[in-house]
Coordinates of C-alpha atoms in Angstrom, one line a residue:
M25 CA 0.3 -0.5 0.1
N26 CA 1.3 3.1 -1.1
I27 CA 0.1 6.7 0.7
D28 CA -2.1 7.4 -2.4
Q29 CA -4.0 4.3 -1.9
L30 CA -4.4 4.1 2.1
F31 CA -5.9 8.3 1.0
Q32 CA -8.0 6.6 -1.1
R33 CA -8.9 4.0 1.2
S34 CA -9.8 7.0 4.0
A35 CA -12.0 7.9 1.9
H36 CA -14.2 5.3 1.0
E37 CA -14.4 3.9 4.4
A38 CA -15.7 8.0 5.1
G39 CA -18.0 8.0 2.3
N40 CA -16.2 10.4 0.5
A41 CA -15.3 10.1 -3.1
S42 CA -11.6 11.5 -2.5
L43 CA -9.4 13.0 0.0
D44 CA -6.4 15.1 -1.6
K45 CA -3.7 14.5 0.1
G46 CA -2.8 17.6 -0.6
N47 CA -5.5 19.5 1.4
Y48 CA -2.9 17.0 4.6
Y49 CA 0.3 18.3 3.7
L50 CA 2.3 19.9 7.1
G51 CA 6.2 19.7 4.6
T52 CA 9.5 17.0 5.1
I53 CA 11.4 15.7 7.9
S54 CA 14.8 17.6 7.9
E55 CA 15.9 15.9 11.2
V56 CA 16.3 11.9 11.8
S57 CA 17.1 10.9 15.5
A58 CA 15.2 7.6 18.1
P59 CA 13.7 9.5 19.9
A60 CA 11.4 11.9 17.4
A61 CA 11.8 12.9 13.5
T62 CA 11.8 16.2 12.7
I63 CA 9.6 17.8 10.6
Q64 CA 10.5 22.0 8.4
I65 CA 6.1 22.5 7.9
E66 CA 6.3 24.4 4.6
N67 CA 5.1 27.8 6.2
L68 CA 2.9 28.6 9.8
S69 CA 0.0 29.2 7.4
I70 CA -0.4 25.8 6.8
L71 CA -0.3 24.6 11.1
Q72 CA -3.9 27.1 11.2
G73 CA -6.9 25.1 12.0
R74 CA -9.5 23.4 9.2
I75 CA -12.1 21.4 8.4
F76 CA -12.3 18.8 5.8
Q77 CA -14.7 15.9 4.8
Q78 CA -16.4 16.8 8.5
E79 CA -12.9 16.6 10.3
S80 CA -11.6 19.2 12.3
F81 CA -7.4 19.8 12.7
V82 CA -5.5 22.1 14.6
P83 CA -2.0 21.2 13.4
G84 CA -0.7 24.1 15.7
G85 CA -1.3 22.0 18.6
M86 CA 0.4 18.6 19.8
N87 CA -0.7 15.3 20.2
Y88 CA -1.7 14.7 16.8
M89 CA -1.7 12.3 14.2
I90 CA 0.1 12.5 11.0
L91 CA 1.6 9.8 8.3
V92 CA 4.9 10.0 6.7
A93 CA 5.7 8.7 2.5
S94 CA 8.8 6.7 2.8
D95 CA 10.8 4.7 0.9
N96 CA 10.5 1.8 3.8
G97 CA 6.7 2.1 4.1
I98 CA 3.9 4.6 5.5
F99 CA 5.1 6.3 8.8
I100 CA 2.1 7.2 11.1
G101 CA 3.6 9.2 14.4
R102 CA 1.9 11.6 16.7
V103 CA 3.2 15.4 16.7
K104 CA 5.5 16.1 20.7
R105 CA 6.2 20.2 19.8
N106 CA 5.7 22.5 17.7
A107 CA 7.9 25.0 17.4
I108 CA 9.2 28.5 15.4
K109 CA 12.6 30.3 16.4
D110 CA 12.1 33.7 18.2
S111 CA 13.6 36.3 16.6
E112 CA 13.5 39.6 16.2
S113 CA 12.4 39.4 12.9
I114 CA 9.9 36.3 13.5
H115 CA 7.9 38.5 15.1
V116 CA 7.5 40.9 12.3
L117 CA 7.2 39.0 9.8
M118 CA 3.8 37.6 12.8
K119 CA 2.3 41.4 13.1
T120 CA 2.5 41.5 9.4
G121 CA 0.8 38.6 8.7
K122 CA 3.2 36.8 6.6
L123 CA 2.4 33.9 7.9
D124 CA 4.2 32.3 4.6
A125 CA 7.5 33.8 5.3
I126 CA 7.4 32.1 9.1
Y127 CA 8.9 28.3 8.6
P128 CA 7.8 26.1 12.0
Q129 CA 9.2 22.5 13.4
T130 CA 7.4 19.6 14.5
A131 CA 9.3 17.3 16.5
A132 CA 6.7 13.9 16.6
E133 CA 7.5 9.9 18.0
M134 CA 7.0 7.2 15.0
L135 CA 3.9 4.8 16.1
A136 CA 3.9 2.5 13.6
Y137 CA 4.6 1.8 9.6
I138 CA 2.6 -0.3 6.8
P139 CA 5.5 -2.1 5.3
P140 CA 4.9 -2.2 1.6
F141 CA 3.0 -4.4 -0.3
M142 CA 0.9 -5.1 3.5
D143 CA -1.9 -2.8 4.6
V144 CA -2.1 -2.9 8.3
F145 CA 0.2 -1.2 10.6
R146 CA 3.3 -3.6 12.2
P147 CA 5.5 -2.0 14.9
A148 CA 8.6 0.0 13.4
G149 CA 11.4 -1.8 14.7
F150 CA 14.1 -1.1 12.8
S151 CA 12.6 0.7 10.3
S152 CA 12.6 4.6 9.9
V153 CA 11.7 8.0 8.2
A154 CA 14.2 9.5 6.1
I155 CA 15.5 12.9 5.4
H156 CA 12.4 14.1 2.8
D157 CA 9.9 12.5 3.1
K158 CA 7.0 14.5 3.2
V159 CA 4.4 14.9 5.5
Y160 CA 0.8 14.6 6.0
L161 CA -1.7 15.2 8.2
A162 CA -4.1 11.8 8.9
P163 CA -6.9 11.4 8.2
E164 CA -9.7 9.5 10.2
G165 CA -9.6 6.1 8.1
A166 CA -5.9 6.0 9.1
I167 CA -5.8 6.9 12.3
I168 CA -9.0 4.3 12.5
R169 CA -6.9 1.6 10.7
Y170 CA -3.7 2.5 12.8
Y171 CA -5.9 1.8 16.4
Q172 CA -7.4 -1.2 14.5
S173 CA -3.7 -2.8 14.1
L174 CA -2.7 -1.7 18.1
E175 CA -3.9 -5.2 19.2
I176 CA -0.4 -7.5 18.4
L177 CA -1.5 -11.3 19.8
D178 CA -2.3 -13.7 17.7
S179 CA -4.5 -15.3 19.8
A180 CA -6.8 -12.4 19.2
K181 CA -6.8 -12.3 15.9
G182 CA -10.1 -14.9 15.7
E183 CA -12.0 -13.0 18.4
R184 CA -14.6 -10.6 18.0
S185 CA -13.9 -7.7 19.6
L186 CA -16.3 -6.3 22.4
L187 CA -19.1 -3.3 22.4
P188 CA -16.5 -0.2 21.8
F189 CA -16.6 0.9 26.0
A190 CA -14.5 4.6 25.0
T191 CA -13.2 6.4 22.6
L192 CA -10.1 8.4 21.7
A193 CA -9.0 11.3 23.7
V194 CA -7.2 12.7 20.7
K195 CA -9.8 12.0 18.7
S196 CA -13.4 12.0 21.7
N197 CA -15.8 11.2 18.4
L198 CA -13.5 7.5 17.2
K199 CA -15.3 4.6 19.2
I200 CA -13.0 1.9 19.9
S201 CA -12.8 -1.3 21.3
F202 CA -10.9 -4.4 21.6
K203 CA -10.8 -7.7 21.9
P204 CA -11.3 -9.9 25.1
A205 CA -7.7 -11.8 24.7
T206 CA -5.9 -8.8 24.7
L207 CA -7.6 -7.0 27.6
F208 CA -7.7 -10.5 29.6
S209 CA -4.7 -13.2 29.0
R210 CA -2.5 -12.2 31.1
H211 CA -4.4 -10.3 33.0
L212 CA -6.3 -6.4 33.6
M213 CA -5.7 -3.8 36.8
V214 CA -7.4 -0.8 36.9
I215 CA -5.4 1.8 38.8
G216 CA -7.3 4.9 40.2
S217 CA -7.7 7.2 43.2
T218 CA -10.9 8.4 44.6
G219 CA -13.0 10.2 42.0
S220 CA -10.6 8.8 39.5
G221 CA -13.6 6.8 37.7
K222 CA -12.2 3.5 38.7
S223 CA -14.5 1.7 39.3
T224 CA -16.9 3.7 36.3
S225 CA -15.2 2.1 33.6
A226 CA -15.0 -1.3 36.2
L227 CA -17.9 -1.6 35.0
S228 CA -18.2 -0.2 31.4
I229 CA -15.5 -2.9 30.8
L230 CA -18.0 -5.7 32.7
D231 CA -20.6 -4.8 30.6
K232 CA -20.0 -5.7 27.3
V233 CA -18.2 -8.2 28.8
S234 CA -21.2 -9.4 30.4
N235 CA -23.1 -8.3 26.9
D236 CA -21.2 -10.3 24.9
G237 CA -21.5 -13.7 26.8
E238 CA -18.1 -14.2 28.9
K239 CA -19.0 -15.9 31.9
V240 CA -17.8 -14.9 34.7
L241 CA -17.3 -14.5 38.5
I242 CA -18.0 -11.0 41.0
I243 CA -16.5 -10.4 44.1
D244 CA -17.7 -6.9 45.4
P245 CA -16.5 -5.3 48.5
T246 CA -18.8 -2.7 49.0
G247 CA -22.4 -4.0 47.8
E248 CA -21.9 -1.1 44.7
Y249 CA -22.5 -3.5 42.0
K250 CA -25.3 -5.1 44.3
D251 CA -28.2 -4.4 41.0
T252 CA -26.0 -3.5 38.4
F253 CA -26.7 -7.2 36.7
D254 CA -30.4 -8.7 36.5
E255 CA -30.8 -12.1 38.5
N256 CA -31.9 -13.2 34.9
E257 CA -28.4 -12.6 33.2
I258 CA -26.5 -13.8 36.8
D259 CA -26.8 -15.7 40.1
K260 CA -26.2 -13.9 43.1
L261 CA -24.9 -14.4 45.9
H262 CA -24.6 -12.3 49.4
L263 CA -22.5 -13.5 52.0
G264 CA -23.8 -13.7 55.9
E265 CA -26.8 -13.4 55.1
D266 CA -28.1 -16.2 52.0
T267 CA -24.5 -18.4 51.9
C268 CA -22.4 -19.2 54.6
I269 CA -18.7 -20.3 54.6
V270 CA -18.6 -24.9 55.7
P271 CA -16.0 -24.7 58.1
G272 CA -14.5 -28.1 57.0
S273 CA -13.9 -26.3 53.5
V274 CA -10.7 -23.9 54.8
S275 CA -8.1 -25.5 54.6
I276 CA -5.9 -25.3 58.4
D277 CA -3.4 -23.1 57.2
Q278 CA -6.5 -20.6 56.3
W279 CA -7.9 -21.0 59.5
I280 CA -4.5 -20.3 60.8
D281 CA -4.0 -17.0 58.9
L282 CA -7.2 -15.9 59.9
L283 CA -7.5 -16.2 63.4
Q284 CA -3.1 -15.0 63.4
A285 CA -1.9 -18.2 65.7
S286 CA 1.7 -17.1 65.7
P287 CA 4.6 -20.5 65.2
G288 CA 5.7 -22.5 67.6
I289 CA 2.4 -22.6 69.8
Q290 CA -0.2 -21.8 68.7
A291 CA 0.0 -22.4 65.1
P292 CA 0.3 -26.7 65.9
S293 CA -2.2 -26.0 68.7
L294 CA -4.6 -24.8 66.7
M295 CA -3.8 -27.3 63.9
N296 CA -4.0 -29.9 66.5
A297 CA -7.5 -28.3 67.6
I298 CA -8.5 -28.6 64.2
L299 CA -7.9 -32.4 63.4
A300 CA -9.1 -33.4 66.8
L301 CA -13.3 -32.0 66.6
R302 CA -12.5 -33.7 62.7
F303 CA -12.2 -37.4 64.6
Q304 CA -15.3 -36.4 66.2
W305 CA -16.9 -35.8 63.6
Q306 CA -16.1 -39.2 61.7
N307 CA -17.4 -40.3 64.9
E308 CA -20.7 -38.5 64.7
L309 CA -19.3 -37.1 68.5
K310 CA -19.6 -33.5 66.9
G311 CA -20.9 -31.8 70.0
E312 CA -18.3 -33.3 71.9
V313 CA -14.7 -32.1 72.9
Y314 CA -11.6 -34.5 72.6
Q315 CA -10.7 -34.5 75.8
K316 CA -6.6 -35.3 76.0
L317 CA -6.4 -35.4 79.7
G318 CA -5.8 -38.4 81.0
S319 CA -5.2 -39.2 77.6
T320 CA -0.9 -40.6 75.7
F321 CA -0.1 -39.1 72.7
A322 CA 0.7 -42.4 71.7
Q323 CA -3.4 -43.3 71.5
I324 CA -4.3 -39.6 70.0
D325 CA -1.8 -40.2 67.2
T326 CA -3.4 -43.4 66.1
D327 CA -6.9 -41.9 66.2
M328 CA -5.9 -39.4 64.5
A329 CA -4.4 -41.7 61.7
R330 CA -8.1 -42.6 61.6
L331 CA -9.4 -39.2 59.6
S332 CA -8.8 -39.7 55.6
S333 CA -8.7 -36.5 53.2
E334 CA -11.7 -36.8 53.0
D335 CA -12.5 -35.9 56.7
T336 CA -12.8 -32.4 56.9
N337 CA -15.7 -31.0 58.9
F338 CA -16.3 -30.5 62.4
N339 CA -18.4 -28.1 64.7
F340 CA -16.4 -24.5 65.1
D341 CA -18.4 -24.2 67.9
C342 CA -16.4 -26.7 69.8
L343 CA -13.0 -25.0 68.9
E344 CA -12.9 -22.6 71.4
Q345 CA -13.2 -25.7 74.7
Q346 CA -11.0 -28.0 72.0
M347 CA -8.2 -25.4 72.5
L348 CA -8.2 -25.7 76.6
Q349 CA -7.5 -29.3 75.9
E350 CA -4.3 -28.5 73.9
S351 CA -2.4 -27.5 76.2
V352 CA -1.0 -30.4 77.3
S353 CA 2.1 -32.5 77.7
E354 CA 2.9 -35.4 79.8
K355 CA 3.0 -36.5 84.0
R356 CA 6.6 -36.5 85.1
N357 CA 7.2 -41.1 86.1
T358 CA 4.0 -41.8 84.1
K359 CA 3.2 -43.8 80.8
G360 CA 2.6 -41.0 78.9
E361 CA -0.4 -39.8 80.7
L362 CA -1.3 -36.4 78.8
E363 CA -2.0 -33.7 81.7
K364 CA -2.7 -29.7 81.7
D365 CA 1.2 -27.7 80.8
P366 CA 0.8 -24.0 82.4
F367 CA 3.2 -23.1 79.9
K368 CA 1.6 -23.3 77.0
A369 CA -1.5 -22.8 78.4
N370 CA -0.6 -19.3 78.9
A371 CA 0.8 -19.0 75.4
N372 CA -1.7 -19.6 74.2
R373 CA -4.4 -17.8 76.1
P374 CA -4.0 -14.6 73.4
L375 CA -5.4 -17.1 70.6
V376 CA -8.1 -18.4 72.8
E377 CA -9.3 -15.0 73.5
R378 CA -8.7 -14.1 70.0
L379 CA -11.2 -17.3 69.0
H380 CA -13.9 -16.2 71.8
Q381 CA -13.7 -12.6 70.4
F382 CA -14.4 -14.5 66.7
Q383 CA -17.6 -16.6 67.4
H384 CA -19.3 -14.6 69.0
S385 CA -19.2 -12.2 65.8
P386 CA -22.8 -12.0 64.9
M387 CA -21.1 -11.8 61.7
F388 CA -18.3 -14.1 61.8
R389 CA -21.2 -16.5 63.0
K390 CA -23.6 -15.4 60.1
L391 CA -21.0 -16.8 58.0
F392 CA -20.2 -19.6 59.7
T393 CA -21.8 -21.5 61.8
D394 CA -25.7 -20.8 60.4
V395 CA -25.8 -23.9 58.1
S396 CA -28.9 -23.4 57.4
R397 CA -27.9 -20.8 54.3
K398 CA -26.6 -21.6 51.3
S399 CA -22.6 -23.0 51.0
L400 CA -20.0 -20.8 49.1
T401 CA -18.5 -24.3 47.7
E402 CA -21.6 -25.7 47.1
K403 CA -22.4 -22.7 44.8
L404 CA -18.9 -22.6 43.6
D405 CA -18.4 -25.8 42.1
T406 CA -21.7 -24.8 40.6
F407 CA -20.9 -22.2 38.9
F408 CA -17.5 -24.4 37.8
E409 CA -20.2 -26.6 36.3
G410 CA -22.1 -24.5 34.4
T411 CA -22.1 -21.2 31.6
R412 CA -23.6 -19.3 34.2
S413 CA -22.4 -15.6 35.9
L414 CA -21.5 -15.5 40.0
Y415 CA -21.9 -11.9 42.0
V416 CA -20.6 -12.7 45.7
D417 CA -21.9 -9.6 47.4
A418 CA -19.6 -9.8 50.5
S419 CA -20.3 -5.8 51.7
M420 CA -20.6 -7.4 55.5
I421 CA -17.2 -8.7 56.2
N422 CA -15.5 -5.8 57.7
S423 CA -12.8 -6.0 55.8
R424 CA -10.4 -4.5 58.7
D425 CA -10.3 -8.3 59.9
Q426 CA -8.6 -11.3 58.4
V427 CA -12.2 -12.3 57.0
G428 CA -12.3 -10.8 53.6
Q429 CA -8.4 -12.3 52.6
L430 CA -9.8 -15.6 54.0
I431 CA -12.6 -15.6 51.8
V432 CA -10.8 -14.1 48.2
D433 CA -8.0 -16.9 49.5
L434 CA -10.6 -19.4 49.9
I435 CA -12.4 -18.7 46.2
C436 CA -8.5 -18.5 44.6
R437 CA -7.8 -21.8 46.2
K438 CA -10.7 -23.6 45.1
I439 CA -10.9 -22.6 40.9
E440 CA -7.3 -24.1 41.4
E441 CA -8.4 -26.7 42.6
C442 CA -11.2 -27.4 40.4
K443 CA -10.5 -25.9 36.9
Q444 CA -8.4 -29.2 36.7
R445 CA -11.0 -30.4 35.2
E446 CA -11.5 -29.5 31.5
Q447 CA -14.3 -26.0 32.3
Q448 CA -15.3 -23.1 30.3
A449 CA -13.2 -20.3 30.6
F450 CA -14.1 -16.9 32.9
I451 CA -13.0 -13.9 34.2
L452 CA -13.1 -12.9 37.9
F453 CA -13.2 -10.2 38.8
I454 CA -12.4 -8.7 42.5
D455 CA -13.2 -4.6 43.0
E456 CA -10.9 -2.9 45.9
V457 CA -8.6 -5.6 45.5
H458 CA -6.4 -4.4 48.1
R459 CA -9.0 -4.9 50.8
Y460 CA -8.0 -8.2 50.1
V461 CA -4.6 -9.2 49.5
K462 CA -2.1 -10.5 52.2
R463 CA 1.5 -8.6 52.2
Q464 CA 3.0 -10.2 54.8
T465 CA 2.7 -13.0 57.4
N466 CA 2.7 -11.9 61.6
D467 CA 6.5 -12.7 61.6
G468 CA 6.3 -10.4 59.1
S469 CA 7.9 -13.0 56.7
L470 CA 5.9 -12.5 53.1
V471 CA 3.6 -15.5 51.9
E472 CA 1.8 -16.0 48.6
D473 CA -2.0 -16.2 49.2
G474 CA -4.4 -17.6 46.7
L475 CA -5.2 -14.6 44.5
T476 CA -1.4 -14.5 44.0
T477 CA -1.4 -17.6 42.4
L478 CA -3.9 -17.8 40.4
A479 CA -2.8 -14.9 38.7
R480 CA 0.9 -17.1 38.2
E481 CA -0.5 -20.1 36.6
G482 CA -4.7 -18.8 36.3
R483 CA -4.6 -18.5 32.4
K484 CA -3.7 -22.2 32.3
L485 CA -6.6 -23.1 33.6
G486 CA -8.6 -20.4 32.1
V487 CA -9.4 -18.0 34.8
Y488 CA -8.5 -14.7 33.6
L489 CA -8.7 -11.4 36.7
L490 CA -9.8 -8.7 36.5
L491 CA -9.2 -6.3 39.6
T492 CA -9.4 -2.8 40.9
T493 CA -7.1 -0.8 43.4
Q494 CA -6.7 2.8 44.0
S495 CA -2.6 2.7 44.4
P496 CA -0.3 0.5 43.2
N497 CA 1.1 0.6 45.7
D498 CA -1.6 -1.0 48.3
V499 CA -1.1 -5.0 46.6
S500 CA 1.6 -7.4 46.4
K501 CA 4.8 -6.2 43.9
I502 CA 4.4 -9.9 43.0
L503 CA 0.7 -8.9 42.0
I504 CA 1.5 -6.1 40.5
A505 CA 3.9 -8.6 37.9
Q506 CA 1.8 -10.5 36.7
M507 CA -0.7 -7.8 35.4
G508 CA -0.3 -7.9 31.5
S509 CA -2.1 -4.8 31.0
M510 CA -3.3 -1.7 32.6
L511 CA -5.7 0.6 32.6
I512 CA -4.6 3.3 35.2
H513 CA -6.7 6.6 36.0
R514 CA -5.2 9.4 37.1
L515 CA -2.3 9.4 40.5
T516 CA -0.8 11.6 42.8
Q517 CA 1.6 10.1 44.4
P518 CA 5.3 10.5 43.8
D519 CA 5.6 6.9 45.2
E520 CA 2.2 6.5 43.0
L521 CA 4.0 7.0 40.1
F522 CA 7.2 5.3 40.6
S523 CA 5.5 2.0 41.5
I524 CA 3.9 2.1 37.5
K525 CA 7.0 3.4 35.8
N526 CA 8.2 1.1 34.3
Y527 CA 4.8 0.3 33.2
L528 CA 4.3 3.6 30.7
D529 CA 5.7 5.6 27.9
E530 CA 7.4 8.8 28.4
D531 CA 4.6 10.9 27.3
S532 CA 2.1 8.7 29.4
R533 CA 4.1 9.5 32.4
H534 CA 3.7 12.9 32.3
Q535 CA 0.0 13.2 32.2
I536 CA -0.5 10.7 34.7
Q537 CA -1.4 13.0 37.4
K538 CA -3.2 15.4 34.3
L539 CA -5.8 13.4 33.9
D540 CA -9.3 13.6 34.2
Q541 CA -12.9 11.7 36.6
G542 CA -13.6 9.6 33.4
E543 CA -10.0 10.0 31.6
A544 CA -7.0 6.7 31.2
I545 CA -4.4 5.1 30.3
L546 CA -4.6 1.1 28.1
T547 CA -1.4 0.7 28.9
S548 CA -0.5 -3.8 27.6
V549 CA 1.6 -6.2 26.1
N550 CA -0.5 -7.3 24.2
L551 CA -0.6 -3.3 22.3
M552 CA 1.9 -1.8 20.5
H553 CA 1.8 1.3 22.0
D554 CA -0.5 3.3 25.6
I555 CA -4.0 4.2 24.5
Q556 CA -5.3 7.6 26.0
L557 CA -8.6 6.2 26.4
K558 CA -11.8 8.7 27.5
M559 CA -13.7 5.9 29.3
D560 CA -18.0 5.8 28.5
K561 CA -20.5 5.4 31.5
S562 CA -22.4 2.6 31.8
K563 CA -25.9 2.8 31.7
R564 CA -26.5 0.2 34.0
S565 CA -27.1 0.7 37.8
H566 CA -24.1 1.5 40.3
A567 CA -24.2 2.6 43.5
N568 CA -21.3 4.3 43.8
S569 CA -21.8 8.2 44.6
S570 CA -21.1 9.5 47.5
P571 CA -23.0 11.2 49.8
S572 CA -23.6 15.3 50.1
L573 CA -22.4 17.4 52.3
Q574 CA -24.8 19.7 51.9
C575 CA -28.8 18.7 52.6
E576 CA -30.9 19.0 50.1
S577 CA -32.9 21.6 50.8
K578 CA -36.8 21.5 50.3

């Protein structure tokens, strides 16, 4: 394809008979360097605003698109700088209106090019423009062709694009859409400070994904999306209201994390207490604790050996009393008979008190001990085996404690366990993921939770993440590193900007602090370049408005 053919195709796609490329002419390349090419503008009058074929151009500014006709192909670039020399003669010419005698210079970054005998834009790589190549304003058809070529992932080529959820910031009348694999094949994180439009953008993407028929699992910590989706299109669970967590579905390690049992004495005591109650459940003694006082370690080991991997249920209401049975040691001068150990009892006392507090919390009892409600793990099994999407409302859970982290960890590990079977791929959406991410244990050691493991391994299992957070510093660096795509709204803190600088090009880094509400930059390993977007607001219900300080007038 040559420059004439590109203008002709742009005219045809716009419904016009033809486009005279002479009307779009700017000048020629006068200098070539690695960061940008310099354009010698024909004269200053060419940089005046104009309208061609219902397209408006303001070439005296920056960030508009240009085309370069070169022997190496047709290059498309973005203008980064416009300048005229500052001299007395220039001022005289401007005052007298002799714009044709003023010769500005423009710098442009080359973004991509159409190689000879091809009709799509490709990364420029080692190819470059040359001195004296002619430069033109890019018509809308060429810009559309460029943005349609941005998706470079081979696996996305066979997919249909989602409906548009944004417009180009540099051309607000141009809608842009992406294929699911481009956004989610390496996971997508939406980042932005409060009020930047982060949640609105996430909903806009969810809306298009849902309308396209993709399967989605939504975890909502605030209840913002409670009324967003109709029950005809998605199943709904409300933790603590109609859904509970069966204690046996929580692993011992997860109970240790939830109850913040310290290593040494507390964690092993808690593990032994849960095993003892599992033995009681297996032997139809569900309401009784396992008596260790007066028994022996040999007898206890024999009983525990009878448990299988399927024996996970236990009576959570008995756990506090069972913990009191774990502070034991062998009597002296006996055949291994066990007696109370005051040292272990003192060490376990903070854990027992914490457990007492949990068991008497109304929210905790609704979530873990009310077996009359639907089981979360059973509903997850139904979700994995079916085709319908699932919404989990976690707004009743106090995000300040460890319960939220437990639930996300439980769901992620359940996904990892069940997705070993061949099942339909789906998107896992977690809003405000920083509420749930575990960064370190009580002793300061780093851990890898279920979500991080899923971020590493989920793509192989057909599980793709859509996460939102207010700050990249609120989630672990390990999790951030697994995000191949980011939709970044306004951030203002220097440490936040520093943590994402490697994901953005230089121009994008300078723009992040200046973004308006609803504006964002999409960066992805599956795109040739970052894209500046204005996000569309979904028509779906979204309870994310903040109360006003002023009373409404009556």
